[in-house]
């Protein structure tokens, strides 16, 4: 059995591009990061700790985590509207990166990797930000936006995997899963 260790409905939907034959399991984990981790290290670490509780002798477990980073500053999920507004102001007119870390675990073998996609936001007015905040799309989204909804209106350009921004780099995951199964 394939287990997706993620409560994200977006990841669950993207996983269906690869297979419908998976089960979703979620465990509460402490997502506090060790100090001085780069964004790529952070998402790989978080994907590992999300997958690990479900490691067993029969199943393959996939854990994933996504962060938005402006330089080395990680922007997680906003606490409230004010936090979301501050994040969007910070990203306005700038290039940032979206990192997703993925871990594939078997009983004896595991692989962890990350994907990075660069995103440039338009210069956003206070009204642009307030209009987006009013949609409530920012809730539960790293960096306070979702590119698959009205957040697409904030984005001037992307360089890399679109699905990585949504939360799961499905092309890379599919290839890594094929290699993983060949080595199992």
PDB file of C-alpha atoms in Angstrom:
ATOM      1  CA  UNK A   1       0.000   0.000   0.000  1.00  0.00           C
ATOM      2  CA  UNK A   2       1.094   3.554  -0.713  1.00  0.00           C
ATOM      3  CA  UNK A   3       0.562   6.028   2.139  1.00  0.00           C
ATOM      4  CA  UNK A   4       0.524   9.794   1.673  1.00  0.00           C
ATOM      5  CA  UNK A   5       1.417  11.358   5.025  1.00  0.00           C
ATOM      6  CA  UNK A   6      -0.230  14.722   4.381  1.00  0.00           C
ATOM      7  CA  UNK A   7      -3.477  16.372   5.366  1.00  0.00           C
ATOM      8  CA  UNK A   8      -3.230  18.806   2.439  1.00  0.00           C
ATOM      9  CA  UNK A   9      -6.187  18.405   0.064  1.00  0.00           C
ATOM     10  CA  UNK A  10      -3.997  19.899  -2.685  1.00  0.00           C
ATOM     11  CA  UNK A  11      -1.344  17.193  -2.243  1.00  0.00           C
ATOM     12  CA  UNK A  12      -4.004  14.502  -2.155  1.00  0.00           C
ATOM     13  CA  UNK A  13      -5.466  15.779  -5.440  1.00  0.00           C
ATOM     14  CA  UNK A  14      -2.023  15.994  -7.085  1.00  0.00           C
ATOM     15  CA  UNK A  15      -1.138  12.485  -5.893  1.00  0.00           C
ATOM     16  CA  UNK A  16      -4.083  11.212  -7.967  1.00  0.00           C
ATOM     17  CA  UNK A  17      -2.136  12.237 -11.106  1.00  0.00           C
ATOM     18  CA  UNK A  18       0.308   9.454 -10.214  1.00  0.00           C
ATOM     19  CA  UNK A  19      -2.099   6.900  -8.731  1.00  0.00           C
ATOM     20  CA  UNK A  20      -5.523   6.575  -7.123  1.00  0.00           C
ATOM     21  CA  UNK A  21      -4.262   3.648  -5.075  1.00  0.00           C
ATOM     22  CA  UNK A  22      -3.080   5.388  -1.893  1.00  0.00           C
ATOM     23  CA  UNK A  23      -4.245   5.989   1.629  1.00  0.00           C
ATOM     24  CA  UNK A  24      -3.951   9.256   3.557  1.00  0.00           C
ATOM     25  CA  UNK A  25      -2.577   9.165   7.105  1.00  0.00           C
ATOM     26  CA  UNK A  26      -1.652  12.123   9.268  1.00  0.00           C
ATOM     27  CA  UNK A  27       0.267  12.336  12.515  1.00  0.00           C
ATOM     28  CA  UNK A  28       0.805  15.409  14.659  1.00  0.00           C
ATOM     29  CA  UNK A  29       4.516  16.245  14.586  1.00  0.00           C
ATOM     30  CA  UNK A  30       6.511  19.079  16.087  1.00  0.00           C
ATOM     31  CA  UNK A  31       7.437  21.220  13.073  1.00  0.00           C
ATOM     32  CA  UNK A  32       9.916  23.359  15.017  1.00  0.00           C
ATOM     33  CA  UNK A  33      13.023  23.644  12.881  1.00  0.00           C
ATOM     34  CA  UNK A  34      16.553  23.270  14.210  1.00  0.00           C
ATOM     35  CA  UNK A  35      18.411  26.593  14.033  1.00  0.00           C
ATOM     36  CA  UNK A  36      20.233  27.738  10.902  1.00  0.00           C
ATOM     37  CA  UNK A  37      18.545  25.406   8.420  1.00  0.00           C
ATOM     38  CA  UNK A  38      18.350  26.530   4.817  1.00  0.00           C
ATOM     39  CA  UNK A  39      14.901  26.384   3.187  1.00  0.00           C
ATOM     40  CA  UNK A  40      15.880  23.251   1.218  1.00  0.00           C
ATOM     41  CA  UNK A  41      17.160  21.522   4.373  1.00  0.00           C
ATOM     42  CA  UNK A  42      14.005  22.578   6.240  1.00  0.00           C
ATOM     43  CA  UNK A  43      11.555  21.042   3.769  1.00  0.00           C
ATOM     44  CA  UNK A  44      13.537  17.810   3.555  1.00  0.00           C
ATOM     45  CA  UNK A  45      13.667  17.578   7.357  1.00  0.00           C
ATOM     46  CA  UNK A  46       9.929  18.264   7.669  1.00  0.00           C
ATOM     47  CA  UNK A  47       9.037  15.735   4.964  1.00  0.00           C
ATOM     48  CA  UNK A  48      11.051  13.087   6.830  1.00  0.00           C
ATOM     49  CA  UNK A  49       9.440  13.700  10.218  1.00  0.00           C
ATOM     50  CA  UNK A  50       5.969  13.627   8.636  1.00  0.00           C
ATOM     51  CA  UNK A  51       6.628  10.276   6.915  1.00  0.00           C
ATOM     52  CA  UNK A  52       8.547   8.499   9.676  1.00  0.00           C
ATOM     53  CA  UNK A  53       5.595   7.706  12.028  1.00  0.00           C
ATOM     54  CA  UNK A  54       4.112   5.485   9.307  1.00  0.00           C
ATOM     55  CA  UNK A  55       7.230   3.488   8.361  1.00  0.00           C
ATOM     56  CA  UNK A  56       6.515  -0.256   8.473  1.00  0.00           C
ATOM     57  CA  UNK A  57       7.547  -3.489   6.741  1.00  0.00           C
ATOM     58  CA  UNK A  58       4.906  -3.487   4.006  1.00  0.00           C
ATOM     59  CA  UNK A  59       3.978   0.030   2.932  1.00  0.00           C
ATOM     60  CA  UNK A  60       5.656   2.822   1.016  1.00  0.00           C
ATOM     61  CA  UNK A  61       5.178   6.174   2.725  1.00  0.00           C
ATOM     62  CA  UNK A  62       5.404   9.603   1.098  1.00  0.00           C
ATOM     63  CA  UNK A  63       5.802  12.702   3.272  1.00  0.00           C
ATOM     64  CA  UNK A  64       5.995  16.254   1.936  1.00  0.00           C
ATOM     65  CA  UNK A  65       6.289  19.820   3.130  1.00  0.00           C
ATOM     66  CA  UNK A  66       6.346  23.176   1.325  1.00  0.00           C
ATOM     67  CA  UNK A  67       7.747  26.546   2.363  1.00  0.00           C
ATOM     68  CA  UNK A  68       8.043  29.929   0.726  1.00  0.00           C
ATOM     69  CA  UNK A  69      11.397  31.661   1.175  1.00  0.00           C
ATOM     70  CA  UNK A  70      12.539  35.180   0.500  1.00  0.00           C
ATOM     71  CA  UNK A  71      16.278  34.647   0.380  1.00  0.00           C
ATOM     72  CA  UNK A  72      16.992  32.489   3.423  1.00  0.00           C
ATOM     73  CA  UNK A  73      13.948  33.788   5.357  1.00  0.00           C
ATOM     74  CA  UNK A  74      11.270  31.094   5.534  1.00  0.00           C
ATOM     75  CA  UNK A  75       7.667  32.255   5.380  1.00  0.00           C
ATOM     76  CA  UNK A  76       5.404  29.606   6.826  1.00  0.00           C
ATOM     77  CA  UNK A  77       1.637  29.604   7.140  1.00  0.00           C
ATOM     78  CA  UNK A  78       0.258  32.935   8.378  1.00  0.00           C
ATOM     79  CA  UNK A  79      -1.144  33.077  11.909  1.00  0.00           C
ATOM     80  CA  UNK A  80      -3.892  35.559  10.993  1.00  0.00           C
ATOM     81  CA  UNK A  81      -4.914  38.244   8.479  1.00  0.00           C
ATOM     82  CA  UNK A  82      -2.291  40.725   9.685  1.00  0.00           C
ATOM     83  CA  UNK A  83       0.458  38.131   9.354  1.00  0.00           C
ATOM     84  CA  UNK A  84      -0.784  37.258   5.838  1.00  0.00           C
ATOM     85  CA  UNK A  85      -0.887  40.942   4.877  1.00  0.00           C
ATOM     86  CA  UNK A  86       2.695  41.430   6.112  1.00  0.00           C
ATOM     87  CA  UNK A  87       3.910  38.398   4.144  1.00  0.00           C
ATOM     88  CA  UNK A  88       2.242  39.583   0.932  1.00  0.00           C
ATOM     89  CA  UNK A  89       3.721  43.088   1.381  1.00  0.00           C
ATOM     90  CA  UNK A  90       7.124  41.490   1.876  1.00  0.00           C
ATOM     91  CA  UNK A  91       6.734  39.474  -1.362  1.00  0.00           C
ATOM     92  CA  UNK A  92       5.294  42.361  -3.401  1.00  0.00           C
ATOM     93  CA  UNK A  93       7.399  43.115  -6.476  1.00  0.00           C
ATOM     94  CA  UNK A  94      10.036  40.575  -5.497  1.00  0.00           C
ATOM     95  CA  UNK A  95      11.300  37.181  -6.546  1.00  0.00           C
ATOM     96  CA  UNK A  96      11.001  34.405  -3.994  1.00  0.00           C
ATOM     97  CA  UNK A  97      11.383  30.642  -3.983  1.00  0.00           C
ATOM     98  CA  UNK A  98       8.946  27.869  -3.179  1.00  0.00           C
ATOM     99  CA  UNK A  99      10.582  24.704  -1.863  1.00  0.00           C
ATOM    100  CA  UNK A 100       8.890  21.343  -1.454  1.00  0.00           C
ATOM    101  CA  UNK A 101      10.682  18.505   0.263  1.00  0.00           C
ATOM    102  CA  UNK A 102       9.566  14.932  -0.340  1.00  0.00           C
ATOM    103  CA  UNK A 103      10.534  11.746   1.478  1.00  0.00           C
ATOM    104  CA  UNK A 104       9.750   8.251   0.191  1.00  0.00           C
ATOM    105  CA  UNK A 105      10.149   5.568   2.860  1.00  0.00           C
ATOM    106  CA  UNK A 106      10.148   1.801   2.678  1.00  0.00           C
ATOM    107  CA  UNK A 107      11.065  -0.641   5.411  1.00  0.00           C
ATOM    108  CA  UNK A 108      14.780  -0.685   4.503  1.00  0.00           C
ATOM    109  CA  UNK A 109      15.264   2.118   2.018  1.00  0.00           C
ATOM    110  CA  UNK A 110      14.409   5.811   1.840  1.00  0.00           C
ATOM    111  CA  UNK A 111      15.030   8.772  -0.417  1.00  0.00           C
ATOM    112  CA  UNK A 112      14.553  12.468   0.304  1.00  0.00           C
ATOM    113  CA  UNK A 113      14.744  15.285  -2.221  1.00  0.00           C
ATOM    114  CA  UNK A 114      13.513  18.822  -2.780  1.00  0.00           C
ATOM    115  CA  UNK A 115      12.270  20.890  -5.670  1.00  0.00           C
ATOM    116  CA  UNK A 116      12.706  24.668  -5.944  1.00  0.00           C
ATOM    117  CA  UNK A 117      10.545  26.956  -8.071  1.00  0.00           C
ATOM    118  CA  UNK A 118      11.194  30.675  -8.403  1.00  0.00           C
ATOM    119  CA  UNK A 119       8.208  33.034  -8.352  1.00  0.00           C
ATOM    120  CA  UNK A 120       8.005  36.782  -9.034  1.00  0.00           C
ATOM    121  CA  UNK A 121       5.094  38.787  -7.687  1.00  0.00           C
ATOM    122  CA  UNK A 122       3.711  41.902  -9.299  1.00  0.00           C
ATOM    123  CA  UNK A 123       4.029  45.127  -7.327  1.00  0.00           C
ATOM    124  CA  UNK A 124       0.949  44.805  -5.141  1.00  0.00           C
ATOM    125  CA  UNK A 125      -1.093  47.762  -3.943  1.00  0.00           C
ATOM    126  CA  UNK A 126      -2.728  47.735  -0.524  1.00  0.00           C
ATOM    127  CA  UNK A 127      -6.022  47.165  -2.344  1.00  0.00           C
ATOM    128  CA  UNK A 128      -4.600  44.159  -4.233  1.00  0.00           C
ATOM    129  CA  UNK A 129      -3.499  42.662  -0.913  1.00  0.00           C
ATOM    130  CA  UNK A 130      -6.781  43.471   0.870  1.00  0.00           C
ATOM    131  CA  UNK A 131      -8.812  41.987  -2.003  1.00  0.00           C
ATOM    132  CA  UNK A 132      -6.764  38.804  -1.842  1.00  0.00           C
ATOM    133  CA  UNK A 133      -6.977  38.611   1.966  1.00  0.00           C
ATOM    134  CA  UNK A 134     -10.780  38.901   1.648  1.00  0.00           C
ATOM    135  CA  UNK A 135     -10.861  35.632  -0.343  1.00  0.00           C
ATOM    136  CA  UNK A 136      -9.504  33.764   2.734  1.00  0.00           C
ATOM    137  CA  UNK A 137      -7.356  31.681   0.345  1.00  0.00           C
ATOM    138  CA  UNK A 138      -4.264  32.585   2.342  1.00  0.00           C
ATOM    139  CA  UNK A 139      -5.261  30.392   5.290  1.00  0.00           C
ATOM    140  CA  UNK A 140      -3.158  27.266   5.697  1.00  0.00           C
ATOM    141  CA  UNK A 141      -0.833  28.283   2.831  1.00  0.00           C
ATOM    142  CA  UNK A 142       2.904  28.835   3.095  1.00  0.00           C
ATOM    143  CA  UNK A 143       3.729  32.423   2.176  1.00  0.00           C
ATOM    144  CA  UNK A 144       0.045  33.383   2.534  1.00  0.00           C
ATOM    145  CA  UNK A 145      -1.005  32.569  -1.036  1.00  0.00           C
ATOM    146  CA  UNK A 146      -2.194  29.741  -3.220  1.00  0.00           C
ATOM    147  CA  UNK A 147      -1.203  29.947  -6.871  1.00  0.00           C
ATOM    148  CA  UNK A 148      -3.969  27.544  -7.911  1.00  0.00           C
ATOM    149  CA  UNK A 149      -6.681  30.071  -6.934  1.00  0.00           C
ATOM    150  CA  UNK A 150      -6.997  33.837  -7.013  1.00  0.00           C
ATOM    151  CA  UNK A 151      -3.392  33.966  -5.817  1.00  0.00           C
ATOM    152  CA  UNK A 152      -2.499  33.437  -9.478  1.00  0.00           C
ATOM    153  CA  UNK A 153      -3.384  37.114  -9.971  1.00  0.00           C
ATOM    154  CA  UNK A 154      -0.464  38.101  -7.724  1.00  0.00           C
ATOM    155  CA  UNK A 155       2.113  36.211  -9.785  1.00  0.00           C
ATOM    156  CA  UNK A 156       3.964  37.889 -12.647  1.00  0.00           C
ATOM    157  CA  UNK A 157       6.252  34.960 -13.538  1.00  0.00           C
ATOM    158  CA  UNK A 158       7.335  31.509 -12.449  1.00  0.00           C
ATOM    159  CA  UNK A 159      10.501  29.625 -13.263  1.00  0.00           C
ATOM    160  CA  UNK A 160      10.218  25.905 -12.555  1.00  0.00           C
ATOM    161  CA  UNK A 161       7.573  23.344 -11.679  1.00  0.00           C
ATOM    162  CA  UNK A 162       4.098  24.867 -11.221  1.00  0.00           C
ATOM    163  CA  UNK A 163       2.881  21.852  -9.227  1.00  0.00           C
ATOM    164  CA  UNK A 164       5.739  22.352  -6.782  1.00  0.00           C
ATOM    165  CA  UNK A 165       4.158  25.693  -5.856  1.00  0.00           C
ATOM    166  CA  UNK A 166       0.807  23.963  -5.325  1.00  0.00           C
ATOM    167  CA  UNK A 167       2.560  21.563  -2.925  1.00  0.00           C
ATOM    168  CA  UNK A 168       3.829  18.435  -4.680  1.00  0.00           C
ATOM    169  CA  UNK A 169       6.349  18.256  -7.569  1.00  0.00           C
ATOM    170  CA  UNK A 170       4.495  15.382  -9.230  1.00  0.00           C
ATOM    171  CA  UNK A 171       6.795  14.931 -12.225  1.00  0.00           C
ATOM    172  CA  UNK A 172       9.885  14.565 -10.045  1.00  0.00           C
ATOM    173  CA  UNK A 173       7.987  12.490  -7.482  1.00  0.00           C
ATOM    174  CA  UNK A 174       6.785  10.093 -10.174  1.00  0.00           C
ATOM    175  CA  UNK A 175      10.352   9.546 -11.453  1.00  0.00           C
ATOM    176  CA  UNK A 176      11.736   9.125  -7.924  1.00  0.00           C
ATOM    177  CA  UNK A 177       8.943   6.684  -7.079  1.00  0.00           C
ATOM    178  CA  UNK A 178       9.758   4.622 -10.193  1.00  0.00           C
ATOM    179  CA  UNK A 179      13.431   4.455  -9.137  1.00  0.00           C
ATOM    180  CA  UNK A 180      12.430   3.673  -5.554  1.00  0.00           C
ATOM    181  CA  UNK A 181      10.238   0.753  -6.636  1.00  0.00           C
ATOM    182  CA  UNK A 182      12.986  -0.589  -8.915  1.00  0.00           C
ATOM    183  CA  UNK A 183      15.407  -0.638  -5.951  1.00  0.00           C
ATOM    184  CA  UNK A 184      12.969  -1.994  -3.381  1.00  0.00           C
TER     185      UNK A 184
END
